[in-house]
Amino acid sequence: MKTLTVFSALLAVTAAKKCIVKSDAAVASEAEEVTAELTAPEDSGVESGEDDELLDLSTIDYGDDVDMSTVKKLPADFKWGAATAAYQVEGAWDEEGRGESVWDHFTHLYPKNVESGDRSKDFSTNGNIACDSYHKFDEDVKMLKLMNAKYYRFSISWPRLFPDGQARKVDGKWNVNEKGAEYYDMVINTLLKNDIVPFVTLYHWDLPYALHEKYGGWLDYHSQDDFAKYAEFCFERFGDRVKNWITINEPWVNCVSGYRLGPGKAPYRCTGEAPRKLQNSTDLDLEGGCSYEIGPTQYSKNSEPLPANRVPQKLEDVWCSHNILLGHAKAVKVYREKFQKKQKGLIGITVDGEAQIPWVEPGMTKKEYENNLKYANLAAEFRIGWYSDPPMVGDYPKSVKERMGKDLPEFTEEEKKILKGSSSDFLGWNTYTAHWAAQAKNEDGSYIQPPTAEEANFDNSKKDMWDDNCKGRGDGWTCIPPTLGSQAGSSWNTKFAPTIRVGLNWFSKRYEGLIKNGIVITENGCAQPNYKVARANDEVTKKYFESIGQPKYADTYKEEDIEREDNLEGTLMHDTYRIDWYDQYLKNLRLAYAVDNIDVRGYMAWSLLDNFEWENGYETRFGMTYIDFYNDKEMKRVPKDSLEHLGQWYLENVEQN
Ligand code: PNW
């Protein structure tokens, strides 16, 4: 029998620590320990070998060959459901007083930044209509029922409630767009009537455009208080019925994709590129690209104000992240101080991020593997800890601070205090893909060294870290094999199910004793491979996984598994790749719960419906329900095979009362 190296190593470390109910003071002092403890290389859990002792690849096993009939089921109160987001499903973009979001504004201004198979339809490159859930919510509930959902994660559109982004209460009355608030009352009440618990995200990327125009949105520190005020309204209005709140969805994607990489996500700020104003003209280059339209901005109280309509600046993603994390903390403070006692709900943040898997290859020494394990933790601190440490322990990870030097903003003592524990009710994690991690090497095979204290800055911060998901990745988003797992329907979306278990173990160990109601998987899912990204019969991936003795993870597929927009009889509706995705990831989740004793309390599949997949448009389908966006005015919901498959999975894998 193979040994479960990866998980037994993690468990040994976890078991060695005491688990006691702690006072606030004990939690606070442990918080300090956590930050310090995490960089300790001995946590790799792998025995040190002689310098040239080879790694036995058969010991690298993720343990998912377990016979599931021998392990316990998920508990009856497991939070089981599906997720969507306002801009991706609601439509009705200009109805009943809704204001413009950055997504409306920038998809309208730069339609070519969004992929579309049918540009003759104005709505194909934006969320103007999307799934029209604003008018068809009853239909969505029917789909939820088919998967036996007990929870529904949806988001509230900030500009639908506050078109200018600035919630104010004057003489006891909020300046809310009442029609918008009534819509969410209806959604919440309909769910409750159907025995489905609302799990509400306050911010899923649809920032009111007015705030971008006024001060550059998340780049300006005023966004923190504007977000907290909007949140306060939501707690006051909906908190009698909503007991599960997520403040922010995926701060990394929002900030890095919206303010550095790209043009991917609105508002299309892309570091280093010239603004897309046509040269010698005031006209815009509507071929798409980065945007320069932005309000005058002050990153923090102490920083210099920046002029309006400037070229994207370096570190915008870093400042966006800083302000969004503080906005989260301020909203939580409001909830804790004014509402939580009475309303008795839970509040937390949802972070994204790939679990980091140490790179392996034949002929590798134990020492190299051990080193890669250390680097996997380091890469995870950059990719995930940057966002999850502040709301758990009150500050950025030590490694991130050391390596970013002056380029990383600092939290004041006051800010650290409100951040610390601000996601201690639960931690949301969106998990999709896994990344390989290793220490990068020079051409002569020697290791690249970490930056020194003098070299510490944004550009150098990861110079010794190789944390891509495919060695030899090209300049763009799309990876060159071998990737970690097969290519699903989006360039970054690859199938390697142990990622969910590795990540759950990582969080659980890192924040041991600090999360009261466990980790909730707030998104997981895939787009069925499609004509845009498919890599059928991927021989390179196959050979690679064979070479390391793990052929099952190659998981290659055939031409006929690729969904075709014009063939409903094929894998568009009979979505076998997606079904297998859910089976594998959910099995790993159950193993994390039953075998590793991880406190994981919920799972929300992404997504209930095919919807507006941001810059990928409507033909990257993550849904378990099909919609013919271009031709069907009724937007009829048609369940795919995966929807009822998940309904059945629930009955078989979760205790039924
Ligand atoms: C998430 N990545 O986005 C979002 O929360 C959803 O709105 C989205 O539709 C879904 O996942 C599928 O894309 C992500 O590059 C976008 O690693 C990009 C990444 C991860 C998540």
XYZ file of C-alpha atoms and ligand atoms in Angstrom:
678
model
C 0.000 0.000 0.000
C 1.234 3.456 -0.818
C 1.848 5.910 1.971
C -0.166 9.132 1.994
C 2.925 11.266 2.178
C 1.430 14.641 1.503
C -1.441 14.408 3.934
C 0.197 12.351 6.641
C 2.946 14.964 6.749
C 0.417 17.739 7.178
C -1.545 15.795 9.750
C 1.511 15.006 11.827
C 2.159 18.710 12.171
C -1.477 19.460 12.977
C -1.825 16.692 15.522
C 1.216 17.868 17.424
C -0.551 21.093 18.331
C -3.050 21.291 21.138
C -6.645 22.057 20.382
C -8.260 24.005 23.201
C -11.024 26.542 23.491
C -9.250 29.851 23.665
C -9.950 33.202 25.228
C -9.611 36.293 23.043
C -6.204 36.967 24.522
C -5.039 33.470 23.729
C -6.321 33.825 20.190
C -4.504 37.116 19.837
C -1.229 35.709 21.040
C -1.625 32.652 18.848
C -2.196 34.967 15.932
C 1.334 36.230 16.396
C 2.661 32.698 16.552
C 0.836 31.757 13.364
C 2.588 34.402 11.300
C 5.952 33.470 12.698
C 5.435 29.739 12.512
C 4.488 29.667 8.872
C 7.831 30.324 7.329
C 9.423 27.460 9.252
C 10.779 25.048 6.627
C 10.509 22.043 8.972
C 6.744 22.279 8.406
C 7.373 20.604 5.058
C 7.013 17.351 6.975
C 9.392 15.471 4.684
C 12.405 13.775 6.214
C 15.672 15.285 5.166
C 17.598 13.029 2.850
C 21.248 12.822 1.930
C 22.130 15.362 -0.743
C 21.876 12.940 -3.637
C 19.234 10.532 -2.321
C 16.536 10.197 -4.962
C 12.921 10.873 -4.234
C 10.756 7.773 -4.513
C 7.975 9.094 -6.730
C 5.543 6.409 -5.602
C 5.402 8.083 -2.184
C 3.873 11.187 -3.757
C 0.290 10.131 -3.610
C -2.752 12.230 -2.938
C -4.606 9.325 -1.453
C -7.756 9.540 -3.484
C -7.817 5.799 -4.174
C -9.625 5.377 -0.865
C -12.772 3.241 -0.866
C -15.405 5.846 -0.045
C -17.723 3.331 1.593
C -15.202 3.191 4.436
C -15.216 6.895 5.274
C -17.894 8.951 6.977
C -20.338 11.137 5.083
C -20.538 14.901 5.294
C -22.739 16.056 8.189
C -26.460 16.793 7.733
C -25.967 20.529 8.312
C -23.377 20.783 5.533
C -24.021 23.963 3.544
C -24.784 22.576 0.100
C -25.667 24.791 -2.814
C -24.739 26.722 -5.913
C -23.425 30.215 -6.611
C -23.883 33.105 -9.027
C -23.016 36.810 -9.077
C -25.232 39.821 -9.790
C -23.530 41.204 -12.883
C -23.185 37.772 -14.434
C -26.868 36.807 -14.160
C -29.204 39.717 -13.387
C -29.268 41.783 -16.567
C -31.739 44.694 -16.314
C -28.666 46.875 -16.249
C -30.519 50.169 -16.579
C -33.909 49.244 -15.145
C -35.758 50.685 -12.162
C -33.092 53.100 -11.064
C -29.991 50.889 -11.199
C -26.761 52.874 -11.559
C -23.855 52.021 -13.800
C -21.123 49.685 -12.576
C -17.540 49.644 -13.811
C -18.498 46.531 -15.770
C -21.322 48.316 -17.596
C -19.164 51.310 -18.304
C -16.077 49.555 -19.566
C -17.741 46.735 -21.515
C -19.751 49.428 -23.312
C -16.697 51.570 -23.943
C -14.355 48.734 -24.993
C -16.577 45.932 -26.305
C -13.646 44.214 -27.940
C -12.148 43.392 -24.583
C -14.832 40.720 -24.292
C -14.865 37.579 -26.420
C -18.028 36.958 -28.351
C -19.065 34.509 -31.010
C -21.739 36.870 -32.271
C -20.756 40.517 -32.302
C -23.880 41.424 -34.234
C -25.733 41.232 -30.928
C -25.010 44.255 -28.745
C -25.640 42.328 -25.578
C -23.131 39.571 -26.405
C -20.191 41.483 -24.920
C -21.725 42.696 -21.673
C -24.149 41.880 -18.869
C -26.981 44.078 -20.168
C -29.349 41.122 -20.276
C -27.234 38.186 -19.079
C -29.601 35.473 -17.744
C -32.278 38.064 -17.038
C -32.538 36.763 -13.489
C -33.921 40.158 -12.527
C -37.148 38.983 -14.155
C -36.757 35.232 -14.023
C -35.697 34.436 -10.516
C -38.476 31.879 -10.018
C -36.958 29.845 -12.830
C -33.580 29.889 -11.097
C -35.139 28.505 -7.931
C -36.479 25.525 -9.885
C -32.917 24.753 -10.955
C -31.713 24.992 -7.362
C -34.316 22.428 -6.384
C -33.039 19.998 -9.024
C -29.628 19.909 -7.337
C -31.161 19.602 -3.866
C -29.578 22.914 -2.924
C -30.048 23.951 0.696
C -28.160 27.214 0.148
C -27.915 29.744 -2.661
C -24.957 32.072 -2.912
C -25.813 35.227 -4.871
C -24.485 38.754 -4.794
C -26.100 42.120 -4.312
C -25.378 44.758 -6.920
C -24.083 47.838 -5.098
C -25.063 50.253 -7.931
C -28.554 48.761 -8.068
C -29.040 49.957 -4.495
C -26.885 53.094 -4.565
C -26.424 54.433 -8.093
C -23.825 56.978 -6.944
C -22.134 54.414 -4.710
C -22.536 56.506 -1.593
C -25.041 55.180 0.907
C -26.213 57.800 3.379
C -28.763 57.788 6.130
C -30.378 61.144 6.700
C -33.043 61.609 9.379
C -33.330 57.858 9.724
C -33.879 57.332 6.011
C -31.443 55.803 3.538
C -30.936 57.260 0.057
C -31.511 53.797 -1.387
C -33.022 52.958 -4.757
C -36.083 51.337 -3.217
C -36.956 49.289 -6.302
C -33.530 47.679 -6.177
C -33.903 46.835 -2.498
C -37.328 45.343 -3.185
C -35.786 43.054 -5.766
C -33.435 41.578 -3.159
C -36.282 41.341 -0.637
C -38.095 39.251 -3.213
C -35.045 37.049 -3.876
C -34.460 36.422 -0.168
C -38.129 35.775 0.608
C -38.535 33.443 -2.352
C -35.522 31.431 -1.255
C -36.734 31.148 2.316
C -40.165 30.092 1.153
C -38.435 27.309 -0.774
C -36.333 26.229 2.214
C -33.165 27.558 0.664
C -30.846 29.612 2.860
C -29.500 32.826 1.304
C -25.684 33.153 1.345
C -25.097 36.738 0.293
C -22.005 38.340 -1.234
C -21.895 42.118 -0.860
C -19.308 42.761 -3.527
C -18.708 40.609 -6.576
C -16.756 43.077 -8.728
C -19.565 45.410 -9.848
C -18.247 48.618 -8.309
C -20.463 51.670 -8.885
C -18.870 53.515 -11.811
C -19.582 56.791 -10.024
C -16.910 55.892 -7.461
C -14.373 55.077 -10.161
C -15.071 58.430 -11.745
C -15.046 60.278 -8.457
C -11.834 58.877 -6.969
C -10.607 55.799 -8.821
C -12.662 53.240 -6.906
C -10.652 50.771 -4.822
C -7.442 52.687 -5.514
C -8.607 55.431 -3.166
C -8.900 54.945 0.574
C -12.338 56.584 0.663
C -13.685 53.392 -0.936
C -13.278 51.642 2.433
C -15.887 53.770 4.162
C -18.221 53.886 1.188
C -18.209 50.104 1.097
C -18.824 49.852 4.845
C -21.796 52.228 4.590
C -23.331 50.249 1.745
C -22.784 47.093 3.793
C -24.473 48.708 6.777
C -27.572 49.351 4.733
C -27.643 45.697 3.635
C -27.302 44.404 7.207
C -30.060 46.719 8.378
C -32.452 45.929 5.558
C -31.821 42.227 4.911
C -30.088 41.008 8.071
C -33.302 39.847 9.733
C -33.390 37.116 7.070
C -29.781 36.814 5.858
C -27.484 34.986 8.290
C -24.517 34.320 6.024
C -22.581 37.287 4.655
C -19.546 37.383 2.413
C -18.038 40.857 2.250
C -15.775 40.642 -0.800
C -15.458 38.026 -3.515
C -11.900 37.205 -4.573
C -9.906 40.351 -3.823
C -6.925 38.970 -5.793
C -8.850 38.485 -9.034
C -10.675 41.782 -8.623
C -7.456 43.729 -8.093
C -4.825 41.863 -10.069
C -6.994 41.191 -13.074
C -8.717 44.583 -12.926
C -5.636 46.728 -12.186
C -2.583 44.916 -13.555
C -3.003 41.950 -15.863
C -5.103 42.216 -18.843
C -7.172 43.913 -20.110
C -9.102 41.183 -18.312
C -11.493 42.511 -15.757
C -13.027 45.983 -15.505
C -11.844 48.704 -15.104
C -9.117 47.458 -17.487
C -6.177 49.132 -15.805
C -3.147 47.274 -17.125
C 0.257 48.195 -15.781
C 2.832 49.252 -18.268
C 0.623 49.709 -21.278
C -0.123 53.054 -22.843
C -3.671 54.262 -22.504
C -5.764 53.385 -25.471
C -6.358 56.875 -26.652
C -5.593 57.080 -30.352
C -2.367 58.953 -30.937
C -2.700 62.662 -31.761
C -6.405 62.470 -31.156
C -8.872 62.475 -28.314
C -10.669 59.477 -29.806
C -10.607 56.084 -28.167
C -9.133 52.988 -29.690
C -12.162 50.762 -29.627
C -10.165 47.714 -30.589
C -9.969 47.332 -26.860
C -7.129 47.543 -24.409
C -6.289 49.240 -21.160
C -8.321 52.171 -19.944
C -7.085 55.540 -18.766
C -10.452 57.028 -17.734
C -10.265 57.405 -13.977
C -10.924 59.969 -11.292
C -8.286 61.793 -9.182
C -7.081 59.398 -6.530
C -5.456 59.277 -3.139
C -4.187 55.801 -2.270
C -4.027 56.461 1.459
C -4.420 59.365 3.873
C -0.717 60.109 3.603
C -0.125 59.666 -0.094
C 0.039 62.314 -2.802
C -3.189 62.842 -4.761
C -2.883 61.576 -8.338
C -4.446 63.406 -11.294
C -7.501 62.179 -13.155
C -7.257 60.337 -16.505
C -3.726 59.114 -15.976
C -1.906 56.182 -17.485
C -2.187 53.012 -15.384
C 0.442 53.124 -12.647
C 2.590 50.393 -11.208
C 1.306 48.947 -7.907
C -2.332 49.758 -8.617
C -3.227 46.133 -7.867
C -1.325 46.356 -4.585
C -3.223 49.464 -3.494
C -6.542 48.082 -4.653
C -5.873 45.001 -2.518
C -4.935 47.109 0.475
C -8.071 49.216 0.354
C -10.412 46.355 -0.413
C -9.108 44.361 2.578
C -9.666 47.380 4.796
C -13.125 47.920 3.303
C -13.891 44.329 4.260
C -12.612 44.879 7.816
C -14.675 48.047 8.246
C -17.851 46.336 7.050
C -17.243 43.496 9.506
C -16.700 46.013 12.300
C -20.083 47.566 11.552
C -21.752 44.148 11.533
C -20.113 43.085 14.786
C -20.879 46.333 16.598
C -24.387 47.043 15.404
C -26.028 43.874 14.124
C -24.425 40.549 14.865
C -25.603 40.165 18.436
C -29.205 40.626 17.497
C -29.234 39.098 14.028
C -26.942 36.187 14.935
C -25.449 35.781 11.488
C -21.952 34.936 10.306
C -19.657 37.132 8.238
C -16.420 36.453 6.388
C -14.402 37.063 3.261
C -13.997 34.809 0.213
C -10.482 34.496 -1.135
C -9.410 32.731 -4.295
C -6.135 31.065 -5.105
C -4.591 27.899 -6.386
C -3.226 25.403 -3.908
C 0.485 25.193 -4.632
C 1.798 21.748 -5.465
C 5.530 21.078 -5.196
C 6.948 20.249 -8.620
C 8.077 16.658 -9.105
C 9.960 14.931 -11.880
C 11.827 11.677 -12.325
C 15.404 11.811 -11.090
C 14.673 14.457 -8.479
C 16.448 14.222 -5.135
C 14.630 14.233 -1.814
C 16.392 17.465 -0.985
C 15.057 19.142 -4.110
C 11.561 17.977 -3.345
C 11.844 19.233 0.201
C 12.981 22.566 -1.142
C 10.019 22.674 -3.530
C 7.681 21.977 -0.635
C 9.125 25.010 1.104
C 8.606 27.007 -2.063
C 5.043 25.746 -2.393
C 4.316 27.300 0.983
C 6.090 30.500 0.006
C 4.154 30.707 -3.255
C 0.905 30.103 -1.368
C 1.753 32.951 1.001
C 2.052 35.259 -1.995
C -0.933 33.954 -3.898
C -3.357 33.357 -1.023
C -1.882 34.399 2.338
C -1.515 37.975 1.078
C -5.334 38.070 1.168
C -6.246 35.570 3.876
C -3.672 36.497 6.536
C -4.890 40.097 7.071
C -8.494 39.065 7.864
C -7.293 36.160 10.011
C -4.162 37.376 11.811
C -4.224 41.113 11.094
C -1.268 41.606 8.740
C 0.371 40.520 5.501
C 2.550 37.394 5.666
C 6.092 38.032 6.866
C 7.567 36.692 3.614
C 5.438 39.064 1.531
C 6.472 42.041 3.651
C 10.157 41.127 3.523
C 10.192 40.585 -0.202
C 8.001 43.519 -1.246
C 9.956 46.049 0.820
C 8.673 49.588 0.486
C 6.318 48.623 -2.333
C 3.919 47.020 0.147
C 1.691 49.454 2.024
C 1.676 49.032 5.796
C -1.365 48.648 7.986
C -1.508 50.987 10.972
C -1.907 49.462 14.431
C -5.535 50.539 14.403
C -6.097 48.856 11.037
C -4.399 45.657 12.169
C -6.780 45.535 15.087
C -9.903 45.696 12.955
C -8.489 43.274 10.395
C -7.479 40.622 12.891
C -10.225 38.043 13.248
C -12.481 39.821 10.767
C -12.986 36.477 9.009
C -12.975 34.338 12.136
C -16.653 33.365 11.761
C -15.797 31.405 8.603
C -13.377 31.612 5.727
C -14.659 31.366 2.159
C -12.396 29.838 -0.456
C -13.019 29.641 -4.210
C -11.008 26.761 -5.603
C -10.501 25.713 -9.177
C -6.969 25.131 -10.333
C -3.615 24.000 -8.923
C -0.190 25.470 -9.563
C 3.171 23.798 -9.532
C 5.699 25.490 -7.306
C 9.480 25.231 -7.155
C 12.542 27.345 -6.593
C 13.465 28.814 -9.952
C 16.788 27.871 -11.503
C 19.397 29.648 -13.584
C 20.321 28.249 -16.955
C 23.307 26.451 -15.434
C 20.954 24.595 -13.077
C 21.883 26.525 -9.931
C 19.088 27.959 -7.834
C 18.120 31.605 -8.219
C 18.533 33.218 -4.824
C 15.811 35.181 -3.009
C 16.016 38.979 -3.110
C 18.173 40.558 -0.428
C 16.735 43.249 1.855
C 18.155 45.907 -0.496
C 16.598 44.258 -3.517
C 13.180 43.877 -1.908
C 10.492 45.376 -4.113
C 7.506 44.374 -6.219
C 9.535 43.313 -9.266
C 12.004 41.218 -7.313
C 9.633 39.836 -4.745
C 9.192 36.507 -6.493
C 12.380 36.357 -8.507
C 13.418 32.983 -7.077
C 9.915 31.529 -7.178
C 8.596 29.394 -9.947
C 4.913 29.055 -9.280
C 3.336 28.800 -12.688
C 1.034 25.930 -13.426
C 3.013 24.897 -16.461
C 6.710 24.905 -16.945
C 7.614 26.948 -19.981
C 4.395 28.919 -19.976
C 4.159 31.510 -22.715
C 3.650 35.227 -22.324
C -0.120 35.082 -22.497
C -2.592 33.406 -20.229
C -2.752 30.117 -22.024
C -0.358 27.554 -20.702
C 1.875 25.225 -22.564
C 1.843 21.654 -21.199
C 2.624 19.939 -18.920
C -0.024 21.610 -16.863
C -1.203 20.238 -13.583
C -4.266 18.369 -14.783
C -6.237 18.606 -17.982
C -7.407 21.807 -19.684
C -11.019 22.672 -18.880
C -12.969 25.359 -20.698
C -11.019 28.443 -19.645
C -7.308 29.149 -20.135
C -6.484 29.128 -16.410
C -8.996 26.412 -15.518
C -7.343 22.981 -15.231
C -8.598 19.854 -13.533
C -6.487 18.493 -10.679
C -8.882 17.588 -7.901
C -6.381 17.103 -5.038
C -5.984 20.883 -5.109
C -9.102 21.251 -2.967
C -7.754 18.856 -0.357
C -4.238 20.306 -0.350
C -5.671 23.802 0.019
C -8.078 22.862 2.794
C -5.180 21.320 4.692
C -3.054 24.412 4.116
C -5.700 26.816 5.455
C -6.616 24.570 8.315
C -3.041 24.220 9.520
C -2.219 27.867 9.014
C -5.233 29.182 10.915
C -5.659 26.398 13.407
C -7.968 27.447 16.218
C -8.811 30.758 14.537
C -11.846 29.889 12.381
C -14.955 29.273 14.455
C -17.317 27.889 11.831
C -14.922 26.314 9.436
C -13.995 26.832 5.819
C -16.715 27.110 3.197
C -15.944 26.324 -0.435
C -17.821 29.257 -1.911
C -17.053 28.329 -5.541
C -15.800 25.338 -7.443
C -16.580 24.181 -10.933
C -15.439 24.213 -14.526
C -16.365 25.131 -18.005
C -16.689 22.046 -20.185
C -13.825 22.167 -22.727
C -14.911 24.286 -25.688
C -13.669 25.331 -29.098
C -11.714 28.254 -27.643
C -9.296 26.409 -25.355
C -9.719 22.678 -25.895
C -6.614 20.541 -25.894
C -7.992 17.121 -26.667
C -5.749 14.060 -26.542
C -3.037 16.080 -24.911
C -0.067 13.736 -25.308
C 2.394 15.951 -23.455
C 0.314 16.017 -20.296
C -0.355 12.317 -20.626
C 3.326 11.411 -20.975
C 4.293 13.706 -18.163
C 1.879 12.153 -15.684
C 2.930 8.701 -16.809
C 6.543 9.621 -16.146
C 5.776 10.479 -12.545
C 3.569 7.438 -12.054
C 0.259 9.304 -11.865
C -1.415 8.648 -15.232
C -4.912 9.235 -13.851
C -4.244 12.952 -13.444
C -3.474 13.374 -17.145
C -7.214 13.023 -17.575
C -7.052 13.778 -21.270
C -10.196 13.843 -23.337
C -11.277 13.239 -26.885
C -12.430 15.583 -29.621
C -16.029 14.532 -29.061
C -15.912 15.728 -25.431
C -15.477 19.305 -26.592
C -18.794 21.132 -26.393
C -20.213 22.647 -29.567
C -22.531 25.619 -29.405
C -24.712 24.143 -32.136
C -24.970 20.622 -30.755
C -27.259 20.270 -27.778
C -27.150 16.507 -28.081
C -23.440 16.512 -27.362
C -21.459 17.429 -24.264
C -23.057 20.853 -24.033
C -26.027 19.219 -22.295
C -24.481 15.834 -21.496
C -21.560 17.422 -19.732
C -19.462 14.413 -18.800
C -16.231 16.335 -18.250
C -17.998 18.612 -15.752
C -19.637 15.671 -13.989
C -16.261 14.031 -13.575
C -14.854 17.334 -12.308
C -17.496 17.534 -9.578
C -17.093 13.864 -8.665
C -13.349 14.202 -8.247
C -13.311 17.502 -6.362
C -16.177 16.529 -4.087
C -14.514 13.242 -3.294
C -11.385 15.121 -2.278
C -13.470 17.483 -0.183
C -15.069 14.544 1.597
C -11.633 13.021 2.184
C -10.428 16.286 3.658
C -13.376 16.213 6.042
C -13.447 12.517 6.883
C -9.781 11.516 6.736
C -7.892 14.727 7.486
C -10.474 16.047 9.956
C -10.651 19.409 8.255
C -13.479 21.635 9.407
C -15.071 22.267 6.016
C -18.690 23.325 6.356
C -20.023 24.012 2.900
C -19.735 23.739 -0.878
C -21.261 26.046 -3.489
C -20.925 24.833 -7.071
C -20.023 27.429 -9.682
C -22.318 27.914 -11.336
C -26.046 27.337 -11.167
C -26.484 28.826 -14.648
C -24.462 29.472 -17.754
C -23.830 33.195 -17.453
C -21.736 36.179 -18.502
C -18.241 34.818 -17.921
C -16.603 38.259 -17.734
C -13.978 38.840 -20.463
C -14.721 35.387 -21.893
C -18.308 36.313 -22.702
C -21.147 33.804 -23.093
C -19.379 30.914 -24.781
C -17.311 29.885 -21.798
C -20.008 28.010 -19.946
C -19.535 27.215 -16.256
C -23.224 26.500 -15.677
C -25.116 23.360 -14.774
C -28.061 24.916 -16.596
C -28.000 25.795 -20.277
C -29.283 29.074 -21.704
C -29.326 29.952 -25.402
C -28.246 33.565 -24.931
C -28.133 34.668 -28.540
C -31.367 33.198 -29.907
C -33.829 32.540 -27.125
C -35.627 35.696 -26.030
C -37.287 33.717 -23.233
C -33.899 32.693 -21.808
C -35.309 29.290 -20.994
C -33.366 27.369 -18.344
C -32.517 23.825 -19.449
C -30.830 21.600 -16.854
C -27.679 19.824 -17.996
C -26.870 16.329 -16.757
C -24.530 17.714 -14.091
C -27.321 19.506 -12.233
C -29.251 16.397 -11.297
C -26.014 14.497 -10.873
C -25.117 16.878 -8.049
C -28.593 16.452 -6.593
C -27.903 12.730 -6.400
C -24.382 13.251 -5.034
C -25.887 15.186 -2.174
C -28.248 12.345 -1.272
C -25.479 9.769 -1.316
C -22.657 11.670 0.353
C -24.284 13.915 2.931
C -26.072 12.515 6.005
C -29.830 12.774 5.510
C -31.956 13.531 8.542
C -14.294 33.301 -10.291
N -8.090 32.746 -12.202
O -13.363 33.996 -11.057
C -15.405 34.294 -10.028
O -15.722 34.486 -8.682
C -16.637 34.070 -10.858
O -17.343 35.251 -10.980
C -16.238 33.463 -12.198
O -17.282 33.406 -13.098
C -15.681 32.096 -11.899
O -14.620 32.142 -10.973
C -15.205 31.375 -13.147
O -14.253 32.158 -13.789
C -12.082 33.586 -11.307
O -7.559 33.290 -13.148
C -11.458 34.173 -12.398
O -7.437 31.969 -11.475
C -10.143 33.896 -12.690
C -9.433 33.026 -11.878
C -10.047 32.429 -10.786
C -11.389 32.716 -10.513
